[in-house]
mmCIF file of C-alpha atoms and ligand atoms in Angstrom:
data_model
loop_
_atom_site.group_PDB
_atom_site.id
_atom_site.type_symbol
_atom_site.label_atom_id
_atom_site.label_comp_id
_atom_site.label_asym_id
_atom_site.label_seq_id
_atom_site.Cartn_x
_atom_site.Cartn_y
_atom_site.Cartn_z
ATOM 1 C CA MET A 298 0.000 0.000 0.000
ATOM 2 C CA LYS A 299 2.759 2.358 1.001
ATOM 3 C CA ALA A 300 4.732 1.560 -2.178
ATOM 4 C CA LEU A 301 1.676 2.223 -4.348
ATOM 5 C CA LEU A 302 1.156 5.597 -2.698
ATOM 6 C CA ILE A 303 4.783 6.602 -3.343
ATOM 7 C CA GLY A 304 4.378 5.516 -6.951
ATOM 8 C CA ILE A 305 1.377 7.784 -7.369
ATOM 9 C CA VAL A 306 3.109 10.701 -5.685
ATOM 10 C CA THR A 307 6.313 10.493 -7.774
ATOM 11 C CA GLY A 308 4.205 9.998 -10.910
ATOM 12 C CA PHE A 309 2.361 13.195 -10.118
ATOM 13 C CA ILE A 310 5.596 15.107 -9.551
ATOM 14 C CA ALA A 311 7.023 13.902 -12.858
ATOM 15 C CA THR A 312 3.964 15.225 -14.735
ATOM 16 C CA ALA A 313 3.969 18.518 -12.879
ATOM 17 C CA GLN A 314 7.621 19.057 -13.782
ATOM 18 C CA ALA A 315 7.102 18.560 -17.519
ATOM 19 C CA SER A 316 7.229 22.301 -18.172
ATOM 20 C CA GLU A 317 10.095 22.900 -15.746
ATOM 21 C CA PRO A 318 13.510 23.629 -17.265
ATOM 22 C CA ILE A 319 15.499 20.534 -18.206
ATOM 23 C CA LYS A 320 18.485 19.978 -15.953
ATOM 24 C CA ILE A 321 21.710 19.250 -17.775
ATOM 25 C CA VAL A 322 25.069 18.487 -16.204
ATOM 26 C CA ALA A 323 28.105 18.731 -18.473
ATOM 27 C CA ALA A 324 31.505 17.500 -17.350
ATOM 28 C CA GLU A 325 33.195 20.359 -19.247
ATOM 29 C CA ASN A 326 31.963 23.885 -19.864
ATOM 30 C CA PHE A 327 32.316 23.824 -23.678
ATOM 31 C CA TYR A 328 29.717 21.036 -23.860
ATOM 32 C CA GLY A 329 27.618 22.949 -21.329
ATOM 33 C CA ASP A 330 27.854 25.967 -23.609
ATOM 34 C CA VAL A 331 26.618 23.976 -26.635
ATOM 35 C CA ALA A 332 23.707 22.621 -24.572
ATOM 36 C CA GLU A 333 22.846 26.164 -23.492
ATOM 37 C CA GLN A 334 22.960 27.545 -27.030
ATOM 38 C CA ILE A 335 20.494 24.862 -28.136
ATOM 39 C CA GLY A 336 18.287 24.571 -25.056
ATOM 40 C CA ALA A 337 18.265 28.339 -24.349
ATOM 41 C CA ASN A 338 15.824 29.232 -21.560
ATOM 42 C CA HIS A 339 14.342 25.723 -21.432
ATOM 43 C CA VAL A 340 17.445 24.265 -19.833
ATOM 44 C CA ILE A 341 19.501 24.773 -16.693
ATOM 45 C CA VAL A 342 23.083 23.791 -17.315
ATOM 46 C CA THR A 343 25.686 22.988 -14.692
ATOM 47 C CA SER A 344 29.230 22.592 -15.950
ATOM 48 C CA VAL A 345 31.586 20.764 -13.635
ATOM 49 C CA LEU A 346 34.876 21.910 -15.160
ATOM 50 C CA ASN A 347 34.524 25.634 -15.658
ATOM 51 C CA ASN A 348 37.547 27.197 -14.055
ATOM 52 C CA PRO A 349 40.438 27.927 -16.414
ATOM 53 C CA ASP A 350 42.853 27.503 -13.497
ATOM 54 C CA GLN A 351 41.942 23.851 -12.987
ATOM 55 C CA ASP A 352 43.984 21.106 -14.574
ATOM 56 C CA PRO A 353 41.232 18.854 -15.990
ATOM 57 C CA HIS A 354 43.542 15.868 -16.261
ATOM 58 C CA ILE A 355 43.927 15.608 -12.494
ATOM 59 C CA PHE A 356 40.467 16.852 -11.462
ATOM 60 C CA GLU A 357 38.596 15.375 -8.475
ATOM 61 C CA ALA A 358 34.814 15.743 -8.281
ATOM 62 C CA SER A 359 33.128 17.180 -5.173
ATOM 63 C CA PRO A 360 30.034 15.793 -3.369
ATOM 64 C CA SER A 361 27.817 18.590 -4.758
ATOM 65 C CA ILE A 362 28.478 17.271 -8.255
ATOM 66 C CA ILE A 363 27.263 13.841 -7.183
ATOM 67 C CA SER A 364 23.964 15.266 -6.000
ATOM 68 C CA SER A 365 23.459 17.310 -9.177
ATOM 69 C CA LEU A 366 23.978 14.124 -11.177
ATOM 70 C CA GLN A 367 21.079 12.473 -9.318
ATOM 71 C CA SER A 368 18.576 15.021 -10.586
ATOM 72 C CA ALA A 369 19.951 15.655 -14.073
ATOM 73 C CA SER A 370 17.887 14.825 -17.159
ATOM 74 C CA MET A 371 20.919 14.847 -19.406
ATOM 75 C CA ILE A 372 24.564 14.238 -18.541
ATOM 76 C CA ILE A 373 27.273 15.093 -21.057
ATOM 77 C CA VAL A 374 30.793 13.732 -20.808
ATOM 78 C CA ASN A 375 33.715 13.861 -23.229
ATOM 79 C CA GLY A 376 34.608 10.200 -22.728
ATOM 80 C CA ALA A 377 37.654 8.462 -24.259
ATOM 81 C CA GLY A 378 39.122 8.280 -20.748
ATOM 82 C CA TYR A 379 39.383 12.066 -20.446
ATOM 83 C CA ASP A 380 36.805 12.517 -17.699
ATOM 84 C CA ALA A 381 36.639 9.054 -16.164
ATOM 85 C CA TRP A 382 36.268 10.758 -12.762
ATOM 86 C CA MET A 383 32.799 11.870 -13.911
ATOM 87 C CA THR A 384 31.672 8.681 -15.635
ATOM 88 C CA LYS A 385 32.294 6.640 -12.496
ATOM 89 C CA LEU A 386 30.092 8.983 -10.438
ATOM 90 C CA ILE A 387 27.038 8.573 -12.672
ATOM 91 C CA PRO A 388 24.441 6.421 -10.939
ATOM 92 C CA GLU A 389 23.145 3.379 -12.838
ATOM 93 C CA SER A 390 19.660 4.951 -12.926
ATOM 94 C CA ARG A 391 21.004 7.972 -14.843
ATOM 95 C CA LYS A 392 22.968 6.004 -17.452
ATOM 96 C CA PRO A 393 20.190 6.187 -20.119
ATOM 97 C CA ASP A 394 20.502 9.990 -20.039
ATOM 98 C CA LEU A 395 24.248 9.942 -20.528
ATOM 99 C CA LEU A 396 25.651 11.512 -23.685
ATOM 100 C CA ASP A 397 29.206 10.317 -24.191
ATOM 101 C CA VAL A 398 30.710 12.474 -26.958
ATOM 102 C CA ALA A 399 33.531 10.026 -27.723
ATOM 103 C CA SER A 400 31.099 7.130 -28.230
ATOM 104 C CA LEU A 401 28.798 9.328 -30.309
ATOM 105 C CA THR A 402 31.648 10.319 -32.630
ATOM 106 C CA HIS A 403 33.324 6.881 -32.671
ATOM 107 C CA LYS A 404 36.431 7.938 -30.785
ATOM 108 C CA SER A 405 37.970 5.716 -28.156
ATOM 109 C CA LYS A 406 40.559 5.580 -25.434
ATOM 110 C CA GLY A 407 43.971 6.098 -27.028
ATOM 111 C CA ASP A 408 42.708 8.742 -29.480
ATOM 112 C CA ASN A 409 43.617 12.351 -28.724
ATOM 113 C CA PRO A 410 40.916 13.057 -26.082
ATOM 114 C CA HIS A 411 40.685 16.821 -26.766
ATOM 115 C CA LEU A 412 37.730 16.123 -29.045
ATOM 116 C CA TRP A 413 36.159 19.581 -28.830
ATOM 117 C CA TYR A 414 38.999 21.017 -30.912
ATOM 118 C CA ASP A 415 37.410 19.123 -33.817
ATOM 119 C CA VAL A 416 34.514 21.255 -35.057
ATOM 120 C CA ASP A 417 32.800 18.209 -36.591
ATOM 121 C CA VAL A 418 32.664 16.593 -33.155
ATOM 122 C CA ILE A 419 30.925 19.679 -31.764
ATOM 123 C CA SER A 420 28.539 19.687 -34.722
ATOM 124 C CA GLN A 421 27.507 16.055 -34.142
ATOM 125 C CA THR A 422 27.184 16.691 -30.414
ATOM 126 C CA ALA A 423 24.885 19.655 -31.065
ATOM 127 C CA ASP A 424 22.638 17.536 -33.303
ATOM 128 C CA GLU A 425 22.425 14.843 -30.638
ATOM 129 C CA ILE A 426 21.643 17.333 -27.851
ATOM 130 C CA ALA A 427 18.868 18.827 -30.001
ATOM 131 C CA LEU A 428 17.378 15.394 -30.720
ATOM 132 C CA ARG A 429 17.357 14.485 -27.041
ATOM 133 C CA LEU A 430 15.826 17.798 -26.006
ATOM 134 C CA MET A 431 13.086 17.370 -28.627
ATOM 135 C CA ALA A 432 12.310 13.909 -27.269
ATOM 136 C CA LYS A 433 12.240 15.093 -23.647
ATOM 137 C CA ASP A 434 10.310 18.275 -24.316
ATOM 138 C CA PRO A 435 8.281 18.001 -27.544
ATOM 139 C CA ASP A 436 6.372 21.215 -26.738
ATOM 140 C CA HIS A 437 9.453 23.224 -27.665
ATOM 141 C CA LYS A 438 10.538 21.074 -30.576
ATOM 142 C CA VAL A 439 10.466 23.884 -33.141
ATOM 143 C CA GLU A 440 12.562 26.126 -30.943
ATOM 144 C CA TYR A 441 15.211 23.461 -30.391
ATOM 145 C CA ALA A 442 15.377 22.850 -34.145
ATOM 146 C CA GLU A 443 15.778 26.557 -34.848
ATOM 147 C CA ASN A 444 18.490 26.944 -32.204
ATOM 148 C CA ARG A 445 20.296 23.910 -33.570
ATOM 149 C CA ASP A 446 20.167 25.253 -37.128
ATOM 150 C CA ARG A 447 21.445 28.647 -36.027
ATOM 151 C CA PHE A 448 24.246 26.984 -34.069
ATOM 152 C CA GLN A 449 25.199 24.813 -37.053
ATOM 153 C CA ARG A 450 25.358 27.894 -39.292
ATOM 154 C CA THR A 451 27.878 29.509 -36.920
ATOM 155 C CA LEU A 452 29.917 26.287 -37.000
ATOM 156 C CA GLN A 453 29.871 26.419 -40.805
ATOM 157 C CA ALA A 454 31.247 29.957 -40.597
ATOM 158 C CA LEU A 455 33.950 28.735 -38.189
ATOM 159 C CA LYS A 456 34.867 25.904 -40.564
ATOM 160 C CA LEU A 457 35.118 28.365 -43.425
ATOM 161 C CA HIS A 458 37.422 30.532 -41.282
ATOM 162 C CA ILE A 459 39.565 27.459 -40.602
ATOM 163 C CA SER A 460 39.862 26.500 -44.267
ATOM 164 C CA THR A 461 40.622 30.094 -45.340
ATOM 165 C CA SER A 462 43.249 30.292 -42.575
ATOM 166 C CA ALA A 463 44.756 26.983 -43.687
ATOM 167 C CA GLU A 464 45.438 28.536 -47.077
ATOM 168 C CA LYS A 465 47.690 31.098 -45.357
ATOM 169 C CA ILE A 466 49.547 28.829 -42.929
ATOM 170 C CA ARG A 467 49.393 25.294 -44.338
ATOM 171 C CA GLY A 468 52.584 23.272 -43.983
ATOM 172 C CA LEU A 469 54.230 25.632 -41.504
ATOM 173 C CA PRO A 470 56.149 23.711 -38.830
ATOM 174 C CA VAL A 471 54.926 24.212 -35.260
ATOM 175 C CA THR A 472 55.400 22.411 -31.995
ATOM 176 C CA ALA A 473 53.345 22.015 -28.826
ATOM 177 C CA SER A 474 53.863 20.961 -25.234
ATOM 178 C CA GLU A 475 50.850 18.628 -25.394
ATOM 179 C CA PRO A 476 48.185 17.666 -27.928
ATOM 180 C CA VAL A 477 45.359 19.917 -26.647
ATOM 181 C CA PHE A 478 45.178 21.819 -29.978
ATOM 182 C CA GLY A 479 45.868 18.680 -32.048
ATOM 183 C CA TYR A 480 42.638 18.365 -34.059
ATOM 184 C CA MET A 481 42.606 22.077 -34.860
ATOM 185 C CA ALA A 482 46.262 22.029 -35.943
ATOM 186 C CA GLU A 483 45.331 19.193 -38.306
ATOM 187 C CA ALA A 484 42.389 21.132 -39.706
ATOM 188 C CA LEU A 485 44.708 24.110 -40.228
ATOM 189 C CA ARG A 486 47.092 21.773 -42.131
ATOM 190 C CA LEU A 487 50.015 22.687 -39.885
ATOM 191 C CA ASP A 488 53.092 20.493 -39.705
ATOM 192 C CA MET A 489 52.948 19.458 -36.038
ATOM 193 C CA ARG A 490 56.277 18.252 -34.680
ATOM 194 C CA ASN A 491 57.318 16.416 -31.474
ATOM 195 C CA LYS A 492 54.182 14.313 -31.197
ATOM 196 C CA ALA A 493 55.842 11.598 -29.078
ATOM 197 C CA PHE A 494 56.856 14.234 -26.537
ATOM 198 C CA GLN A 495 53.289 15.563 -26.434
ATOM 199 C CA LEU A 496 51.834 12.127 -25.883
ATOM 200 C CA ALA A 497 54.117 11.554 -22.888
ATOM 201 C CA ILE A 498 53.064 14.872 -21.316
ATOM 202 C CA LEU A 499 49.403 14.005 -21.930
ATOM 203 C CA ASN A 500 49.823 10.712 -20.092
ATOM 204 C CA ASN A 501 51.660 12.379 -17.200
ATOM 205 C CA ALA A 502 54.738 10.418 -18.177
ATOM 206 C CA GLU A 503 58.263 11.726 -18.433
ATOM 207 C CA PRO A 504 59.191 12.284 -22.104
ATOM 208 C CA SER A 505 62.231 10.298 -23.218
ATOM 209 C CA VAL A 506 65.618 12.014 -23.276
ATOM 210 C CA SER A 507 65.773 11.736 -27.071
ATOM 211 C CA ASP A 508 62.312 13.342 -27.401
ATOM 212 C CA ILE A 509 63.405 16.236 -25.178
ATOM 213 C CA ILE A 510 66.615 16.682 -27.165
ATOM 214 C CA ALA A 511 64.676 16.691 -30.453
ATOM 215 C CA PHE A 512 62.270 19.286 -29.039
ATOM 216 C CA GLU A 513 65.118 21.497 -27.800
ATOM 217 C CA ASP A 514 66.847 21.152 -31.150
ATOM 218 C CA ASP A 515 63.714 22.390 -32.963
ATOM 219 C CA LEU A 516 63.721 25.484 -30.771
ATOM 220 C CA LYS A 517 67.467 26.179 -30.842
ATOM 221 C CA ARG A 518 67.685 25.778 -34.619
ATOM 222 C CA LYS A 519 64.409 27.638 -35.137
ATOM 223 C CA LYS A 520 62.887 24.728 -37.043
ATOM 224 C CA VAL A 521 59.424 25.710 -35.831
ATOM 225 C CA ARG A 522 57.442 28.898 -36.339
ATOM 226 C CA ALA A 523 55.459 28.756 -33.084
ATOM 227 C CA PHE A 524 55.369 26.980 -29.741
ATOM 228 C CA LEU A 525 51.892 26.089 -28.486
ATOM 229 C CA TYR A 526 51.491 25.415 -24.798
ATOM 230 C CA ASN A 527 48.557 24.465 -22.612
ATOM 231 C CA SER A 528 47.874 27.467 -20.383
ATOM 232 C CA GLN A 529 46.068 25.261 -17.823
ATOM 233 C CA VAL A 530 48.677 22.581 -17.320
ATOM 234 C CA SER A 531 52.221 23.218 -16.184
ATOM 235 C CA SER A 532 55.279 21.128 -15.540
ATOM 236 C CA PRO A 533 58.966 21.993 -15.039
ATOM 237 C CA THR A 534 59.862 20.279 -18.351
ATOM 238 C CA VAL A 535 57.356 22.373 -20.306
ATOM 239 C CA SER A 536 58.292 25.622 -18.528
ATOM 240 C CA LYS A 537 61.918 25.032 -19.479
ATOM 241 C CA LEU A 538 61.018 24.519 -23.139
ATOM 242 C CA LYS A 539 58.811 27.602 -23.164
ATOM 243 C CA ALA A 540 61.717 29.658 -21.806
ATOM 244 C CA LEU A 541 63.968 28.185 -24.493
ATOM 245 C CA ALA A 542 61.426 29.137 -27.204
ATOM 246 C CA GLU A 543 61.306 32.698 -25.870
ATOM 247 C CA LYS A 544 65.088 32.889 -25.749
ATOM 248 C CA ASN A 545 65.183 31.902 -29.426
ATOM 249 C CA HIS A 546 62.449 34.391 -30.355
ATOM 250 C CA ILE A 547 59.952 31.715 -31.327
ATOM 251 C CA PRO A 548 56.432 33.013 -30.640
ATOM 252 C CA THR A 549 54.643 31.160 -27.835
ATOM 253 C CA VAL A 550 50.867 30.806 -28.009
ATOM 254 C CA GLY A 551 48.746 29.653 -25.073
ATOM 255 C CA VAL A 552 45.702 27.474 -25.707
ATOM 256 C CA SER A 553 43.303 26.316 -23.018
ATOM 257 C CA GLU A 554 41.516 23.077 -22.192
ATOM 258 C CA THR A 555 38.329 24.675 -20.978
ATOM 259 C CA GLU A 556 36.390 27.646 -22.264
ATOM 260 C CA PRO A 557 37.170 31.049 -20.735
ATOM 261 C CA ALA A 558 34.318 32.740 -18.842
ATOM 262 C CA ASN A 559 31.759 34.862 -20.712
ATOM 263 C CA THR A 560 32.520 33.520 -24.139
ATOM 264 C CA LYS A 561 31.024 31.110 -26.644
ATOM 265 C CA TYR A 562 32.652 28.065 -28.163
ATOM 266 C CA GLN A 563 32.750 29.653 -31.627
ATOM 267 C CA ASP A 564 34.421 32.855 -30.363
ATOM 268 C CA TRP A 565 36.889 30.939 -28.206
ATOM 269 C CA MET A 566 38.069 28.874 -31.184
ATOM 270 C CA THR A 567 38.229 31.917 -33.481
ATOM 271 C CA PHE A 568 40.236 33.860 -30.912
ATOM 272 C CA GLN A 569 42.785 31.061 -30.532
ATOM 273 C CA ILE A 570 43.118 30.487 -34.279
ATOM 274 C CA ASP A 571 43.631 34.199 -34.881
ATOM 275 C CA ALA A 572 46.265 34.459 -32.129
ATOM 276 C CA LEU A 573 48.148 31.574 -33.719
ATOM 277 C CA ILE A 574 47.943 33.047 -37.231
ATOM 278 C CA LYS A 575 49.216 36.359 -35.921
ATOM 279 C CA ALA A 576 52.173 34.581 -34.271
ATOM 280 C CA LEU A 577 52.927 32.573 -37.427
ATOM 281 C CA LEU A 578 52.766 35.448 -39.854
ATOM 282 C CA GLN A 579 54.521 38.099 -37.792
HETATM 283 ZN ZN1 ZN B 879 44.506 18.147 -21.987
#
């Protein structure tokens, strides 16, 4: 009898909440941003990683995140091992509402996990978010479709900017402390050097002596036109290389893992691309 009563009560609450905003928890703020641009005022988005001073690779979730996961209607994670700290916190009951971007875009552990630097990944994620919002809240279906289409048009403009930029900088040799910008560097047709070094830094491993020597040689002999570093992750090895780049007058360009405050994904990417082009063509 008691169980039946609870069933009726929760059933009633679920119906009453149908017009309430949809709660979305995103592991990283760039996915939260995409969800917000598509859901607009019909969603409430909480992004777990939203502080540019945090190092996402060594992040530990707090108890308040666990409770927000309990009540979320959609949970977005990057996947591919990048935010395993989040995936393991998701209760079994919430798994059907999980959107794993890596699985969606057929990426897996071992691939460069900085998937959001691939505009096509963001485009597919936006389509999926829109579909799920339409299914959860059919009353606002038209609005979600319009927001999605508008968002996709801005991504098309970004892709055009990338391909026009590639015409100016294609083939130029650059190096980076870690592969955060990897997919974008590929789209810009840059010649990315020292990939083995970057992989070691990504995996919190010590790069091999020969990889460090090769990196230093690139800087000393000015074989690269720019040095990209992750402004959110630091290590003594990387700081030393950055100083060496500066000493040899090689422009250094900071890129970030998470989205800076008060910006949009499209603007963030454009800003970083333009800073790099400026450094390369100076
Ligand atoms: Zn990273």
